[in-house]
mmCIF file of C-alpha atoms in Angstrom:
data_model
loop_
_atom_site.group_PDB
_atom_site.id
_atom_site.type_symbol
_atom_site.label_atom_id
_atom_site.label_comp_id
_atom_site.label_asym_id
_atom_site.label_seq_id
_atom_site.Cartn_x
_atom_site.Cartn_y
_atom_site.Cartn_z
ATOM 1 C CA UNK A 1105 113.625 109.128 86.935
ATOM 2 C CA UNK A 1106 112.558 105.454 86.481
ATOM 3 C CA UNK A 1107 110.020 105.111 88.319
ATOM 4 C CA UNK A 1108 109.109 102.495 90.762
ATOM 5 C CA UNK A 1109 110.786 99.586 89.925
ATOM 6 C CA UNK A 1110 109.263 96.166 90.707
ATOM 7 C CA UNK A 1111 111.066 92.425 90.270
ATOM 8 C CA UNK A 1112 109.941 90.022 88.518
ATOM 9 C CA UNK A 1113 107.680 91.158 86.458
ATOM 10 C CA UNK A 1114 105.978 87.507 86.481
ATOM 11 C CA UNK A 1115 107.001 84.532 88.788
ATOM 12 C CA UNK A 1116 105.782 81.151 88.365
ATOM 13 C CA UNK A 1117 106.695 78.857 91.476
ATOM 14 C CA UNK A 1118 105.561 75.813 93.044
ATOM 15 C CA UNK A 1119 103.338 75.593 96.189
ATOM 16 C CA UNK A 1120 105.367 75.998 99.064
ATOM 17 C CA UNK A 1121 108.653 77.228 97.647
ATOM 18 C CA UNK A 1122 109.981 80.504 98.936
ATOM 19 C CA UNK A 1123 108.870 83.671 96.919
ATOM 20 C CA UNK A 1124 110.758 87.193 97.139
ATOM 21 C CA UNK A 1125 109.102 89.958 95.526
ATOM 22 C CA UNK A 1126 111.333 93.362 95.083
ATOM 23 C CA UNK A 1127 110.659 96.781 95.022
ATOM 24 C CA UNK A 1128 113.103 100.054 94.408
ATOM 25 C CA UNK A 1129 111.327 103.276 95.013
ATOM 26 C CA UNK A 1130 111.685 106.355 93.944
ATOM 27 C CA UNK A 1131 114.640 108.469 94.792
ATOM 28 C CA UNK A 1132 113.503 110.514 97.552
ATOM 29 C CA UNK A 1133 110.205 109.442 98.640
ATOM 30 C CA UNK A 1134 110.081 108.427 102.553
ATOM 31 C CA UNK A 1135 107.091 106.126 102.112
ATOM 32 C CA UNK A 1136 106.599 102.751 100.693
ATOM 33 C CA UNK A 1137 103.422 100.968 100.483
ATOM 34 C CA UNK A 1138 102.708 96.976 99.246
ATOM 35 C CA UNK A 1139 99.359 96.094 97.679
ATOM 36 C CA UNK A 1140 97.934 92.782 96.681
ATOM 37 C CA UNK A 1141 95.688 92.367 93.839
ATOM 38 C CA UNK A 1142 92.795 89.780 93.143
ATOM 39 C CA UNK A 1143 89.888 89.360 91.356
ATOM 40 C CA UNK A 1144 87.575 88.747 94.555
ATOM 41 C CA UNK A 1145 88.896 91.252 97.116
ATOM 42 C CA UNK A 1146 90.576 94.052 94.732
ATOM 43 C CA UNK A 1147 93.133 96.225 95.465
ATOM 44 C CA UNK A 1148 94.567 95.410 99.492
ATOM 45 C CA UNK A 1149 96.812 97.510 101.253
ATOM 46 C CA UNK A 1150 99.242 94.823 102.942
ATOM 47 C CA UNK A 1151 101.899 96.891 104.581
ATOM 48 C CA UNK A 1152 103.357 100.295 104.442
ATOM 49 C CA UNK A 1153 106.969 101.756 105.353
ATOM 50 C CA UNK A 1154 107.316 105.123 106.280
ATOM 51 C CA UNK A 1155 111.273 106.312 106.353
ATOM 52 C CA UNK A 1156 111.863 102.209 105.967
ATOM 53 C CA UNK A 1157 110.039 101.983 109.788
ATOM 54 C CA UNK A 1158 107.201 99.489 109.294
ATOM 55 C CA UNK A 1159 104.191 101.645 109.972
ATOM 56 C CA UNK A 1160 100.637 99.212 109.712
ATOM 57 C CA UNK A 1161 101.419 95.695 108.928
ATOM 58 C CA UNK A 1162 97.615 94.946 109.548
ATOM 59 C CA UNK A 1163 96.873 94.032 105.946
ATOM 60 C CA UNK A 1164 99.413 91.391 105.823
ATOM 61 C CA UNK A 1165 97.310 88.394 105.595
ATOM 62 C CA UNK A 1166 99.137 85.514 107.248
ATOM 63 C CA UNK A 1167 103.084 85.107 109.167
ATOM 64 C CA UNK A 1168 103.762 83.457 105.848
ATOM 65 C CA UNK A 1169 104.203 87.039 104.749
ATOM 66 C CA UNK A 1170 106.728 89.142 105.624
ATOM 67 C CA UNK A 1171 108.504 92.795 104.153
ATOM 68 C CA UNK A 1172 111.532 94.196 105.168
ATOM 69 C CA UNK A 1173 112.702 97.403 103.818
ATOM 70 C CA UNK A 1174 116.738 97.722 104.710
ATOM 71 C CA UNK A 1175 117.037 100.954 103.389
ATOM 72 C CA UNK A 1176 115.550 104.156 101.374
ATOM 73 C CA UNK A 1177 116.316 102.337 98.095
ATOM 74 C CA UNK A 1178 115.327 98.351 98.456
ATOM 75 C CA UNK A 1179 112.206 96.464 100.068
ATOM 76 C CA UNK A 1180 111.030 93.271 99.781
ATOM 77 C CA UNK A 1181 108.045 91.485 100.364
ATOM 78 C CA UNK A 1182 108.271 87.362 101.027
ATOM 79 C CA UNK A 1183 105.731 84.789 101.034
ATOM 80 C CA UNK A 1184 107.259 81.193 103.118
ATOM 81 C CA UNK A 1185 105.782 78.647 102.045
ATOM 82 C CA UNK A 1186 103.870 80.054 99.185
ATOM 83 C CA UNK A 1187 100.543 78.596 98.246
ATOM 84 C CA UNK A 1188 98.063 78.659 95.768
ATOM 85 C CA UNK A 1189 95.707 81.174 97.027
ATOM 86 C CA UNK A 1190 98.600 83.644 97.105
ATOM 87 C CA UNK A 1191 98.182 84.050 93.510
ATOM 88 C CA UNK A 1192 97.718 87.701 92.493
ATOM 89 C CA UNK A 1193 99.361 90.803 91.342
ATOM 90 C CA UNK A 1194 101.473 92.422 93.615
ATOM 91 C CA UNK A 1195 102.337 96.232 93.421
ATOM 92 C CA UNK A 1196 104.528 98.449 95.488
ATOM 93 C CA UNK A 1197 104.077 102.282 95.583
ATOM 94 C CA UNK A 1198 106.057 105.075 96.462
ATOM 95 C CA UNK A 1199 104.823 108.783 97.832
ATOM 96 C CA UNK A 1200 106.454 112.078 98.506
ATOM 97 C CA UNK A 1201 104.410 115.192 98.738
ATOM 98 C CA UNK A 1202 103.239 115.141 95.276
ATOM 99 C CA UNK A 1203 101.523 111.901 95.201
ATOM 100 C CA UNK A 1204 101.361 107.851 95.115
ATOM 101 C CA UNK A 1205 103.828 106.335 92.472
ATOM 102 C CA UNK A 1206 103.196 102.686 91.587
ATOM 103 C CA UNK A 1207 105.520 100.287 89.951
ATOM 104 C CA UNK A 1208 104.392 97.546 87.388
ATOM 105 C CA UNK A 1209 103.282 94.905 89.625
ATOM 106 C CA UNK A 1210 104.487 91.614 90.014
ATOM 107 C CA UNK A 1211 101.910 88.334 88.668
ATOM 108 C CA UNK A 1212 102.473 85.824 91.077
ATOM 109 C CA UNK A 1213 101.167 82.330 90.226
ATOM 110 C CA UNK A 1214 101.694 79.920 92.551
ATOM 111 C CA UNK A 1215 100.624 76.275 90.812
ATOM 112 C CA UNK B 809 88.226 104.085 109.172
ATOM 113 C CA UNK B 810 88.345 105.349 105.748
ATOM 114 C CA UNK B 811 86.404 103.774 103.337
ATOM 115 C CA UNK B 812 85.396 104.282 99.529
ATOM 116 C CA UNK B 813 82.350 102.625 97.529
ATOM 117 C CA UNK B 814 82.131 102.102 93.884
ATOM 118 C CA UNK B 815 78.817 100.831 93.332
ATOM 119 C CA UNK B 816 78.943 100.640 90.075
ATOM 120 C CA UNK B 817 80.864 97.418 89.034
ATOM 121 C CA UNK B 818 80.672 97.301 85.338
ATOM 122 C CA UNK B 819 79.365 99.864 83.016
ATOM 123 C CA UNK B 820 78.731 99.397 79.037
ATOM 124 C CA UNK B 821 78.537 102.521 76.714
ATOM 125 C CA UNK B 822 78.600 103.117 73.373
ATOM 126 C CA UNK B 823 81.600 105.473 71.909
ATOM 127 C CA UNK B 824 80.422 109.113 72.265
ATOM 128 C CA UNK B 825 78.203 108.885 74.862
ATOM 129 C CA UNK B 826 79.175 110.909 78.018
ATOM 130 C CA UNK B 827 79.933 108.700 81.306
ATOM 131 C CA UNK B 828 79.791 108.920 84.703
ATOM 132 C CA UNK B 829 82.092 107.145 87.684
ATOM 133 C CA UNK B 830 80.426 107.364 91.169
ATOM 134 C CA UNK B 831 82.955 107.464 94.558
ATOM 135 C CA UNK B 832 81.235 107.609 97.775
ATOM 136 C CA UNK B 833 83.944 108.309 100.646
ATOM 137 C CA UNK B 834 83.906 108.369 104.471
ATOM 138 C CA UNK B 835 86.192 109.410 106.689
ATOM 139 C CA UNK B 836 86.624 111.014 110.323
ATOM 140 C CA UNK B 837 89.458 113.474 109.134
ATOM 141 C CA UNK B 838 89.203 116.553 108.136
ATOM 142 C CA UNK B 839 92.139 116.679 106.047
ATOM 143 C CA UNK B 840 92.352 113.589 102.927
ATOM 144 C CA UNK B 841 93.149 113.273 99.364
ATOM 145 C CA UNK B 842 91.062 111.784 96.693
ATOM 146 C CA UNK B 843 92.321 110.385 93.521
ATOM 147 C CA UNK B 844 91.701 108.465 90.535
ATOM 148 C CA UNK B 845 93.016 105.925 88.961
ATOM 149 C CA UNK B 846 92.886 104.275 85.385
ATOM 150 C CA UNK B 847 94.106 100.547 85.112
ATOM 151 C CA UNK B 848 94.056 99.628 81.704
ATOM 152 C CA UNK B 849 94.273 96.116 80.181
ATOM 153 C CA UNK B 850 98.040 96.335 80.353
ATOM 154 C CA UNK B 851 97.510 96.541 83.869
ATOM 155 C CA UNK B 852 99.900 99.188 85.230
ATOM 156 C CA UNK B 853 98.030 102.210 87.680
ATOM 157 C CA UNK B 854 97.796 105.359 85.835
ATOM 158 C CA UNK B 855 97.478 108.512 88.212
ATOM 159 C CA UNK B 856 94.417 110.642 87.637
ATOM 160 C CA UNK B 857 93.847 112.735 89.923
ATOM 161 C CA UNK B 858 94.553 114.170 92.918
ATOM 162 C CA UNK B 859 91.795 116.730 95.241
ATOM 163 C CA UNK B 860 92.756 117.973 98.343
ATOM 164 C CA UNK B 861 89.470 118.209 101.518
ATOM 165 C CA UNK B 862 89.718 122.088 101.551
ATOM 166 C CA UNK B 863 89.579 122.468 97.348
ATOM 167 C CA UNK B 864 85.961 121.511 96.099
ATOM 168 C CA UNK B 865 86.531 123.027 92.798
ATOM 169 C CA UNK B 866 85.646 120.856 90.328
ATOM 170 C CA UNK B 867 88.549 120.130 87.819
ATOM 171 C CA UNK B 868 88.152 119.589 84.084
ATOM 172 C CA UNK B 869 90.764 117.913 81.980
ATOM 173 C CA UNK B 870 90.574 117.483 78.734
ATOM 174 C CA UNK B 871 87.387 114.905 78.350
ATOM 175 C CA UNK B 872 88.211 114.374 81.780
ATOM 176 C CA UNK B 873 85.784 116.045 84.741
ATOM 177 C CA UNK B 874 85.393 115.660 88.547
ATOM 178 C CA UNK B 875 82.524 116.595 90.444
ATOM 179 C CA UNK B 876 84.083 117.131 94.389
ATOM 180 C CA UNK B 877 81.323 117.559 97.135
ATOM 181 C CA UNK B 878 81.986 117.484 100.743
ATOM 182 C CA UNK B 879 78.070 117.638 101.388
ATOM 183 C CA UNK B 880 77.381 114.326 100.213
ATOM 184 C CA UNK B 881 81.106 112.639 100.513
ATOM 185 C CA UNK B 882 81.578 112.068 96.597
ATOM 186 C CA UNK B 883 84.325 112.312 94.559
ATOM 187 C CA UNK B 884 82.807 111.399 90.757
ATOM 188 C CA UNK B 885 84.061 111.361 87.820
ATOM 189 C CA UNK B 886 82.583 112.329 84.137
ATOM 190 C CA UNK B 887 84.247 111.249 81.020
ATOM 191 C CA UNK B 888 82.889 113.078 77.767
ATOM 192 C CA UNK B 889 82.846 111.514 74.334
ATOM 193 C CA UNK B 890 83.876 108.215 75.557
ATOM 194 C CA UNK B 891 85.908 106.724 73.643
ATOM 195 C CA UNK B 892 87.299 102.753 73.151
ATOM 196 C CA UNK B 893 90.571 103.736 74.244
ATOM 197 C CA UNK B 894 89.077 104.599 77.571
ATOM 198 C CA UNK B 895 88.071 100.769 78.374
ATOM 199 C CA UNK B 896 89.609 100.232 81.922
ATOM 200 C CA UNK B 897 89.128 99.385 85.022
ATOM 201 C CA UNK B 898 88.845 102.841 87.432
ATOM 202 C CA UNK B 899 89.757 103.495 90.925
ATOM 203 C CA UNK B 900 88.782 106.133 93.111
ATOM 204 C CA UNK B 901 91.079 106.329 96.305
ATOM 205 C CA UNK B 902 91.554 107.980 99.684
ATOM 206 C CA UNK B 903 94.244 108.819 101.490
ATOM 207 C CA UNK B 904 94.072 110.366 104.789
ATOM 208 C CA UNK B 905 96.906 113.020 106.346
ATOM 209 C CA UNK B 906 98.856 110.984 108.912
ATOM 210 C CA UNK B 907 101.479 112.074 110.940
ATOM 211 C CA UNK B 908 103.387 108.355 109.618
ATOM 212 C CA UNK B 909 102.882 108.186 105.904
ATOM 213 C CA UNK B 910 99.415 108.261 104.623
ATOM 214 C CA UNK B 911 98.188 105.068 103.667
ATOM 215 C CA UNK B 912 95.971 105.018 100.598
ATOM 216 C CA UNK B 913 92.320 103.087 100.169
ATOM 217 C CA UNK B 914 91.005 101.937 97.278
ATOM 218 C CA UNK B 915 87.237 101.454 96.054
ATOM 219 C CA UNK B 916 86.733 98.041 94.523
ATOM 220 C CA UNK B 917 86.778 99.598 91.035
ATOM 221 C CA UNK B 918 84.207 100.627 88.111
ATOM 222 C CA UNK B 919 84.899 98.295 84.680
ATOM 223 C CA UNK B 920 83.797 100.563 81.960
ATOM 224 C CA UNK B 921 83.603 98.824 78.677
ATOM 225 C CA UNK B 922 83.103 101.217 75.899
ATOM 226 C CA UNK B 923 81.972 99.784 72.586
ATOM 227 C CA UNK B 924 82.507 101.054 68.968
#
């Protein structure tokens, strides 16, 4: 098994372009969580997905953000318009019984 | 709400000396999971850990021990011999038993800087 697989590993972009962060989970595991990482407030639960049915969206910070997940395999998390303060490390998780799985993570700078 | 402190933000010890990690949880449930985390420099997650509510046995890995106790909601975590390669950031973690996924909350982290 690979893993959690996160894209881009690093994005660069320019304040207020578009940004689409991707996340495959693991084969088999009904729940997908997205977490946001800075210096100041840590390690923030945004949103979670449980069977690809949105289950607390409460973390999401502003409706610049937005994650869909279409199916078991594929979510994605999208910041319109980006801006600077959005800069962080962005990791998506899997879980099945056994335990949390997390990808990579995605640095986001947003310049 | 769940919650989990670290109050220790940074730690410095010198290689062989024994450390210890303090978690401090609360929660309403009766049923969680605890866990650790190590994120080294790289900055991936490395899984731990994992304790169930109803298993207060305390675990020993390698140089790796955890101290569970309901009585005083702590979760903490020893490591013996320290050594450089252990320089990371930790993360204890909670995750309470929901009926819809179970969503998983982080302490802000204990940077342990060990020295040669």
């Amino acid at each position: 098994d690979a893993g959690v697989i996160q894209s881009p590993r690093h994005e660069v972009t320019e304040m207020g372009q578009e940004v689409t962060l991707r996340c495959k989970p693991i084969s088999g595991h009904n729940s997908l969580f997205w977490y946001r990482q800075t210096m100041m407030r840590g390690l923030e639960l945004l949103i979670y997905f449980n069977n690809n049915v949105p289950i607390d969206d409460s973390g999401m910070p502003e409706d610049r953000f937005s994650a869909k997940m279409p199916n078991a395999s594929f979510s994605t998390l999208k910041i319109q318009p980006s801006e600077p303060r959005d800069s962080a490390v962005y990791f998506c998780a899997s879980f099945a019984g056994a335990g949390y799985t997390f990808g990579s993570g995605t640095r986001l700078t947003v310049v | 709400a769940q919650k989990v402190t670290q109050a220790q933000t940074e730690i410095s010890v010198v290689e062989k000396e024994d450390v210890t990690l303090d978690c401090v949880y609360e929660t309403r449930d009766t049923t969680y999971y605890l866990f650790w985390y190590k994120q080294p420099p790289s900055g991936e997650l490395v899984f731990l850990i994992r304790r169930n509510s109803f298993d207060e046995q305390n675990e020993i890995s390698g140089r790796y021990s955890w101290n569970f106790q309901k009585s005083t909601s702590s979760f903490n975590f020893t490591i013996t011999a320290s050594q450089v390669v252990d320089s990371a950031v930790y993360f204890c973690a909670l995750s309470e038993a929901k009926e819809y996924g179970n969503k998983l909350v982080f302490g802000a982290g204990t940077i342990l800087r060990v020295k040669s």
